[in-house]
Every structure is written in C-alpha cells, then in structure tokens.
PDB file of C-alpha atoms in Angstrom:
ATOM      1  CA  MET A   1      13.534  58.470  10.210  1.00  0.00           C
ATOM      2  CA  SER A   2      11.645  58.086  13.298  1.00  0.00           C
ATOM      3  CA  THR A   3      12.751  54.380  15.053  1.00  0.00           C
ATOM      4  CA  SER A   4       9.672  52.779  12.792  1.00  0.00           C
ATOM      5  CA  GLU A   5      11.265  53.620   9.607  1.00  0.00           C
ATOM      6  CA  LEU A   6      13.943  51.739  10.437  1.00  0.00           C
ATOM      7  CA  THR A   7      14.969  47.622   9.980  1.00  0.00           C
ATOM      8  CA  SER A   8      18.146  45.908  11.363  1.00  0.00           C
ATOM      9  CA  GLY A   9      20.306  42.661  10.025  1.00  0.00           C
ATOM     10  CA  VAL A  10      23.343  40.961  10.892  1.00  0.00           C
ATOM     11  CA  VAL A  11      26.922  41.687   8.718  1.00  0.00           C
ATOM     12  CA  TYR A  12      28.377  37.911   8.952  1.00  0.00           C
ATOM     13  CA  ILE A  13      31.576  38.365   7.673  1.00  0.00           C
ATOM     14  CA  HIS A  14      33.434  34.599   7.453  1.00  0.00           C
ATOM     15  CA  SER A  15      37.015  34.306   5.710  1.00  0.00           C
ATOM     16  CA  ALA A  16      38.593  37.869   5.085  1.00  0.00           C
ATOM     17  CA  PRO A  17      42.500  37.963   5.180  1.00  0.00           C
ATOM     18  CA  GLY A  18      43.709  40.364   8.394  1.00  0.00           C
ATOM     19  CA  ALA A  19      44.770  42.982   6.306  1.00  0.00           C
ATOM     20  CA  VAL A  20      41.806  44.007   4.449  1.00  0.00           C
ATOM     21  CA  CYS A  21      39.507  43.223   7.805  1.00  0.00           C
ATOM     22  CA  PRO A  22      40.370  47.665   8.525  1.00  0.00           C
ATOM     23  CA  HIS A  23      39.151  48.475   5.386  1.00  0.00           C
ATOM     24  CA  VAL A  24      35.584  46.582   5.653  1.00  0.00           C
ATOM     25  CA  GLU A  25      35.347  48.009   9.202  1.00  0.00           C
ATOM     26  CA  ARG A  26      35.778  51.072   7.017  1.00  0.00           C
ATOM     27  CA  ALA A  27      32.816  50.242   4.086  1.00  0.00           C
ATOM     28  CA  ILE A  28      30.224  49.494   6.938  1.00  0.00           C
ATOM     29  CA  ALA A  29      30.718  52.650   8.725  1.00  0.00           C
ATOM     30  CA  GLY A  30      30.520  54.358   5.214  1.00  0.00           C
ATOM     31  CA  VAL A  31      27.447  52.558   4.646  1.00  0.00           C
ATOM     32  CA  LEU A  32      25.565  53.377   8.298  1.00  0.00           C
ATOM     33  CA  ASP A  33      27.131  56.937   8.924  1.00  0.00           C
ATOM     34  CA  THR A  34      28.636  55.564  12.239  1.00  0.00           C
ATOM     35  CA  ARG A  35      32.203  54.118  13.858  1.00  0.00           C
ATOM     36  CA  CYS A  36      31.891  50.165  12.872  1.00  0.00           C
ATOM     37  CA  ALA A  37      34.909  48.465  15.234  1.00  0.00           C
ATOM     38  CA  LEU A  38      33.157  44.871  14.843  1.00  0.00           C
ATOM     39  CA  ARG A  39      35.668  42.260  17.159  1.00  0.00           C
ATOM     40  CA  TRP A  40      37.586  39.772  14.704  1.00  0.00           C
ATOM     41  CA  THR A  41      38.728  36.092  15.759  1.00  0.00           C
ATOM     42  CA  ALA A  42      40.291  33.611  13.752  1.00  0.00           C
ATOM     43  CA  GLN A  43      38.190  31.329  11.170  1.00  0.00           C
ATOM     44  CA  PRO A  44      38.814  27.967  11.893  1.00  0.00           C
ATOM     45  CA  ALA A  45      37.494  26.946   7.967  1.00  0.00           C
ATOM     46  CA  ALA A  46      40.258  29.019   5.743  1.00  0.00           C
ATOM     47  CA  PRO A  47      43.335  29.143   9.058  1.00  0.00           C
ATOM     48  CA  GLY A  48      45.372  32.442   8.601  1.00  0.00           C
ATOM     49  CA  GLN A  49      41.137  33.973   7.578  1.00  0.00           C
ATOM     50  CA  LEU A  50      40.130  35.908  10.257  1.00  0.00           C
ATOM     51  CA  ARG A  51      35.615  36.461  10.728  1.00  0.00           C
ATOM     52  CA  ALA A  52      33.039  39.090  12.924  1.00  0.00           C
ATOM     53  CA  GLU A  53      29.366  39.963  12.668  1.00  0.00           C
ATOM     54  CA  TYR A  54      27.985  43.428  13.381  1.00  0.00           C
ATOM     55  CA  VAL A  55      23.874  43.985  14.067  1.00  0.00           C
ATOM     56  CA  TRP A  56      23.171  47.254  12.306  1.00  0.00           C
ATOM     57  CA  SER A  57      19.874  49.410  12.147  1.00  0.00           C
ATOM     58  CA  GLY A  58      19.052  51.463   9.225  1.00  0.00           C
ATOM     59  CA  ALA A  59      16.483  52.249   6.601  1.00  0.00           C
ATOM     60  CA  PRO A  60      15.483  49.384   3.963  1.00  0.00           C
ATOM     61  CA  GLY A  61      17.755  48.974   1.348  1.00  0.00           C
ATOM     62  CA  THR A  62      20.354  49.354   3.354  1.00  0.00           C
ATOM     63  CA  GLY A  63      21.135  45.246   3.333  1.00  0.00           C
ATOM     64  CA  ALA A  64      22.049  45.393  -0.444  1.00  0.00           C
ATOM     65  CA  ARG A  65      24.207  49.659   0.263  1.00  0.00           C
ATOM     66  CA  LEU A  66      25.933  47.038   2.707  1.00  0.00           C
ATOM     67  CA  ALA A  67      26.342  43.775   0.043  1.00  0.00           C
ATOM     68  CA  ALA A  68      27.435  46.363  -2.904  1.00  0.00           C
ATOM     69  CA  ALA A  69      30.332  47.526  -0.360  1.00  0.00           C
ATOM     70  CA  LEU A  70      31.654  44.941   0.593  1.00  0.00           C
ATOM     71  CA  LEU A  71      32.430  43.581  -2.937  1.00  0.00           C
ATOM     72  CA  ALA A  72      35.185  45.596  -3.376  1.00  0.00           C
ATOM     73  CA  TRP A  73      36.788  42.415  -2.296  1.00  0.00           C
ATOM     74  CA  PRO A  74      36.263  39.852  -3.469  1.00  0.00           C
ATOM     75  CA  ILE A  75      38.417  37.395  -1.708  1.00  0.00           C
ATOM     76  CA  LEU A  76      35.607  37.811   0.709  1.00  0.00           C
ATOM     77  CA  ARG A  77      33.756  35.320   1.933  1.00  0.00           C
ATOM     78  CA  PHE A  78      30.420  36.946   3.454  1.00  0.00           C
ATOM     79  CA  GLU A  79      26.310  37.534   4.514  1.00  0.00           C
ATOM     80  CA  ILE A  80      24.049  39.771   5.507  1.00  0.00           C
ATOM     81  CA  THR A  81      20.381  40.213   6.250  1.00  0.00           C
ATOM     82  CA  GLU A  82      18.280  42.860   6.558  1.00  0.00           C
ATOM     83  CA  ASP A  83      15.072  41.692   8.601  1.00  0.00           C
ATOM     84  CA  PRO A  84      11.244  42.630   7.295  1.00  0.00           C
ATOM     85  CA  SER A  85       9.861  46.215   7.762  1.00  0.00           C
ATOM     86  CA  ALA A  86       7.065  47.697   7.536  1.00  0.00           C
ATOM     87  CA  GLY A  87       5.249  47.254   3.879  1.00  0.00           C
ATOM     88  CA  VAL A  88       9.197  46.308   2.656  1.00  0.00           C
ATOM     89  CA  ASP A  89      10.235  42.023   2.438  1.00  0.00           C
ATOM     90  CA  GLY A  90      13.413  41.709   4.030  1.00  0.00           C
ATOM     91  CA  GLU A  91      16.263  40.382   2.270  1.00  0.00           C
ATOM     92  CA  ARG A  92      19.466  38.205   2.695  1.00  0.00           C
ATOM     93  CA  PHE A  93      22.616  38.463   0.964  1.00  0.00           C
ATOM     94  CA  SER A  94      25.800  36.019   0.227  1.00  0.00           C
ATOM     95  CA  HIS A  95      28.772  36.164  -1.485  1.00  0.00           C
ATOM     96  CA  VAL A  96      31.394  33.614  -2.128  1.00  0.00           C
ATOM     97  CA  PRO A  97      34.014  34.406  -4.211  1.00  0.00           C
ATOM     98  CA  ASP A  98      33.857  31.212  -6.848  1.00  0.00           C
ATOM     99  CA  LEU A  99      29.902  32.026  -6.773  1.00  0.00           C
ATOM    100  CA  GLY A 100      29.510  36.100  -6.937  1.00  0.00           C
ATOM    101  CA  LEU A 101      26.482  37.606  -4.967  1.00  0.00           C
ATOM    102  CA  TRP A 102      22.959  35.536  -4.489  1.00  0.00           C
ATOM    103  CA  ARG A 103      19.900  38.051  -3.282  1.00  0.00           C
ATOM    104  CA  ALA A 104      16.466  36.865  -2.329  1.00  0.00           C
ATOM    105  CA  ARG A 105      14.157  38.165  -0.228  1.00  0.00           C
ATOM    106  CA  THR A 106      12.981  37.301   2.845  1.00  0.00           C
ATOM    107  CA  GLY A 107      10.090  36.417   4.160  1.00  0.00           C
ATOM    108  CA  ALA A 108       8.873  37.658   8.791  1.00  0.00           C
ATOM    109  CA  ASN A 109       9.507  34.075   9.626  1.00  0.00           C
ATOM    110  CA  GLY A 110      13.417  34.328   7.483  1.00  0.00           C
ATOM    111  CA  ASP A 111      12.267  32.140   4.442  1.00  0.00           C
ATOM    112  CA  ILE A 112      13.668  32.521   1.453  1.00  0.00           C
ATOM    113  CA  VAL A 113      10.568  34.467  -0.714  1.00  0.00           C
ATOM    114  CA  VAL A 114      10.237  33.264  -4.789  1.00  0.00           C
ATOM    115  CA  GLY A 115       8.376  34.986  -6.480  1.00  0.00           C
ATOM    116  CA  GLU A 116       5.318  34.988  -9.327  1.00  0.00           C
ATOM    117  CA  ASP A 117       7.337  35.998 -12.420  1.00  0.00           C
ATOM    118  CA  GLN A 118      11.038  33.374 -10.692  1.00  0.00           C
ATOM    119  CA  LEU A 119       8.197  29.879 -10.697  1.00  0.00           C
ATOM    120  CA  ARG A 120       7.123  31.187 -14.019  1.00  0.00           C
ATOM    121  CA  THR A 121      10.278  31.177 -15.791  1.00  0.00           C
ATOM    122  CA  LEU A 122      11.444  28.310 -14.153  1.00  0.00           C
ATOM    123  CA  VAL A 123       8.292  25.823 -14.868  1.00  0.00           C
ATOM    124  CA  GLY A 124       8.535  27.323 -18.412  1.00  0.00           C
ATOM    125  CA  GLU A 125      12.237  26.775 -19.098  1.00  0.00           C
ATOM    126  CA  CYS A 126      12.484  23.144 -16.398  1.00  0.00           C
ATOM    127  CA  ARG A 127      11.897  20.306 -18.789  1.00  0.00           C
ATOM    128  CA  ASP A 128      12.324  16.953 -16.142  1.00  0.00           C
ATOM    129  CA  ALA A 129      12.247  16.939 -12.649  1.00  0.00           C
ATOM    130  CA  GLU A 130      16.213  16.686 -12.142  1.00  0.00           C
ATOM    131  CA  SER A 131      15.987  20.341 -13.733  1.00  0.00           C
ATOM    132  CA  PHE A 132      13.663  21.704 -12.618  1.00  0.00           C
ATOM    133  CA  ARG A 133      14.777  20.357  -8.853  1.00  0.00           C
ATOM    134  CA  HIS A 134      18.555  22.245 -10.173  1.00  0.00           C
ATOM    135  CA  ARG A 135      17.413  25.539 -10.595  1.00  0.00           C
ATOM    136  CA  ALA A 136      14.964  25.502  -7.230  1.00  0.00           C
ATOM    137  CA  THR A 137      17.953  25.218  -5.374  1.00  0.00           C
ATOM    138  CA  GLU A 138      19.841  27.769  -7.518  1.00  0.00           C
ATOM    139  CA  LEU A 139      16.586  30.180  -6.534  1.00  0.00           C
ATOM    140  CA  LEU A 140      17.033  29.410  -2.572  1.00  0.00           C
ATOM    141  CA  GLY A 141      20.329  29.728  -2.367  1.00  0.00           C
ATOM    142  CA  GLY A 142      21.824  26.226  -2.253  1.00  0.00           C
ATOM    143  CA  SER A 143      25.537  26.065  -3.615  1.00  0.00           C
ATOM    144  CA  TRP A 144      26.345  29.669  -1.190  1.00  0.00           C
ATOM    145  CA  ASP A 145      24.427  27.308   1.738  1.00  0.00           C
ATOM    146  CA  GLU A 146      26.597  24.699   0.831  1.00  0.00           C
ATOM    147  CA  ALA A 147      30.094  26.810   0.050  1.00  0.00           C
ATOM    148  CA  LEU A 148      28.970  28.798   3.783  1.00  0.00           C
ATOM    149  CA  GLU A 149      28.286  26.012   5.625  1.00  0.00           C
ATOM    150  CA  PRO A 150      31.167  24.997   7.016  1.00  0.00           C
ATOM    151  CA  PHE A 151      32.739  28.884   8.179  1.00  0.00           C
ATOM    152  CA  ARG A 152      29.338  29.649   9.831  1.00  0.00           C
ATOM    153  CA  SER A 153      30.288  26.701  12.496  1.00  0.00           C
ATOM    154  CA  SER A 154      31.309  28.632  16.073  1.00  0.00           C
ATOM    155  CA  GLY A 155      33.996  27.032  16.189  1.00  0.00           C
ATOM    156  CA  GLU A 156      36.729  29.490  18.006  1.00  0.00           C
ATOM    157  CA  GLY A 157      35.392  33.522  18.723  1.00  0.00           C
ATOM    158  CA  PRO A 158      32.569  35.062  18.949  1.00  0.00           C
ATOM    159  CA  PRO A 159      28.678  33.116  17.635  1.00  0.00           C
ATOM    160  CA  ILE A 160      28.028  32.537  14.507  1.00  0.00           C
ATOM    161  CA  GLU A 161      24.368  32.895  14.073  1.00  0.00           C
ATOM    162  CA  ARG A 162      23.448  30.127  11.496  1.00  0.00           C
ATOM    163  CA  LEU A 163      21.427  31.201   8.655  1.00  0.00           C
ATOM    164  CA  HIS A 164      18.557  28.683   7.520  1.00  0.00           C
ATOM    165  CA  SER A 165      19.708  25.809   5.314  1.00  0.00           C
ATOM    166  CA  VAL A 166      19.011  24.602   1.691  1.00  0.00           C
ATOM    167  CA  GLY A 167      18.617  21.165   2.172  1.00  0.00           C
TER     168      GLY A 167
END
C-alpha cells in the first residue's frame, strides 16, 4: 500500500484497569500488525485506572477495526480518531461503559459531519425545539463528550489532546 493510500489517527485510552492494559496493547498491535507498547500513566479522574495514547497509521477503516477490537473490554473508556484521506471522510469513535459506542464521520477540519438522512430523520421526528435540541446534541456525541471530558484533562503523564467538545 502506498503512503498516499494511508491515513492516520490516535487511540486515546482514557481509563483502563491495569490488568487489562497488556490485552489492550495486544489488540491494537493485532489490528495494526505491528508491535505496540503504550506508555501507561495514572488517570487522575479515576484513581486506580490508567490511561495512554497511541498514534497510528494504516488503511482507511483502521479506526473502525481498532474500535471493534477494544469493545472486547466494555469497561474501557476510549476515543479513536481517523483522519480523512483521499476520497474518505475521517471518523471519530467514543466509548463510555454506561453509554456504549458512539461513531461519527468527521470532515477535514475535525468537525462532526451530520448526513442528509440523519437531518431528515431529525426534522421528521422532532415535534418541538427541546426534542430537536436533545437529538441534535446526541448526533454530535454530546453525552459521550460530557462523560469523557473529565478524563481528557492532562493531569500526570503524557498530554492528552483535547477533542472538540459539543456545547
């Protein structure tokens, strides 16, 4: 595969129990077909939990494969970004144990892209401004952003890049 056919992104593990960390590394390595040694540091927002980040490159769709692999541990809090590439939108995945997985397309500037069908459904189903506001916030990942925001702060260890927060 030529470098022009590759994309890149970041896996942010916001919280993981120490016993799961080696399994997470193996899962990421399996998807990327390369050795993966993350630098785990304490997660101040969840005492006893660890956090790490990993910059990756691969074929378009790798972000989805990484998310699927990490879903084997529903106790993880994580986010995965995949940058747009030639002819392919980027993606963002967020996982919170109580909420499950949220997925959205992203544009070249990192904004969430809401598709025409999603907007038509939103307009067709919402009967008042409050329901419209609530559903639009969910389309943009508002509940996931709210749940993950305390885990995104830098605290100790490697810097965690802040993703766009809705609201």
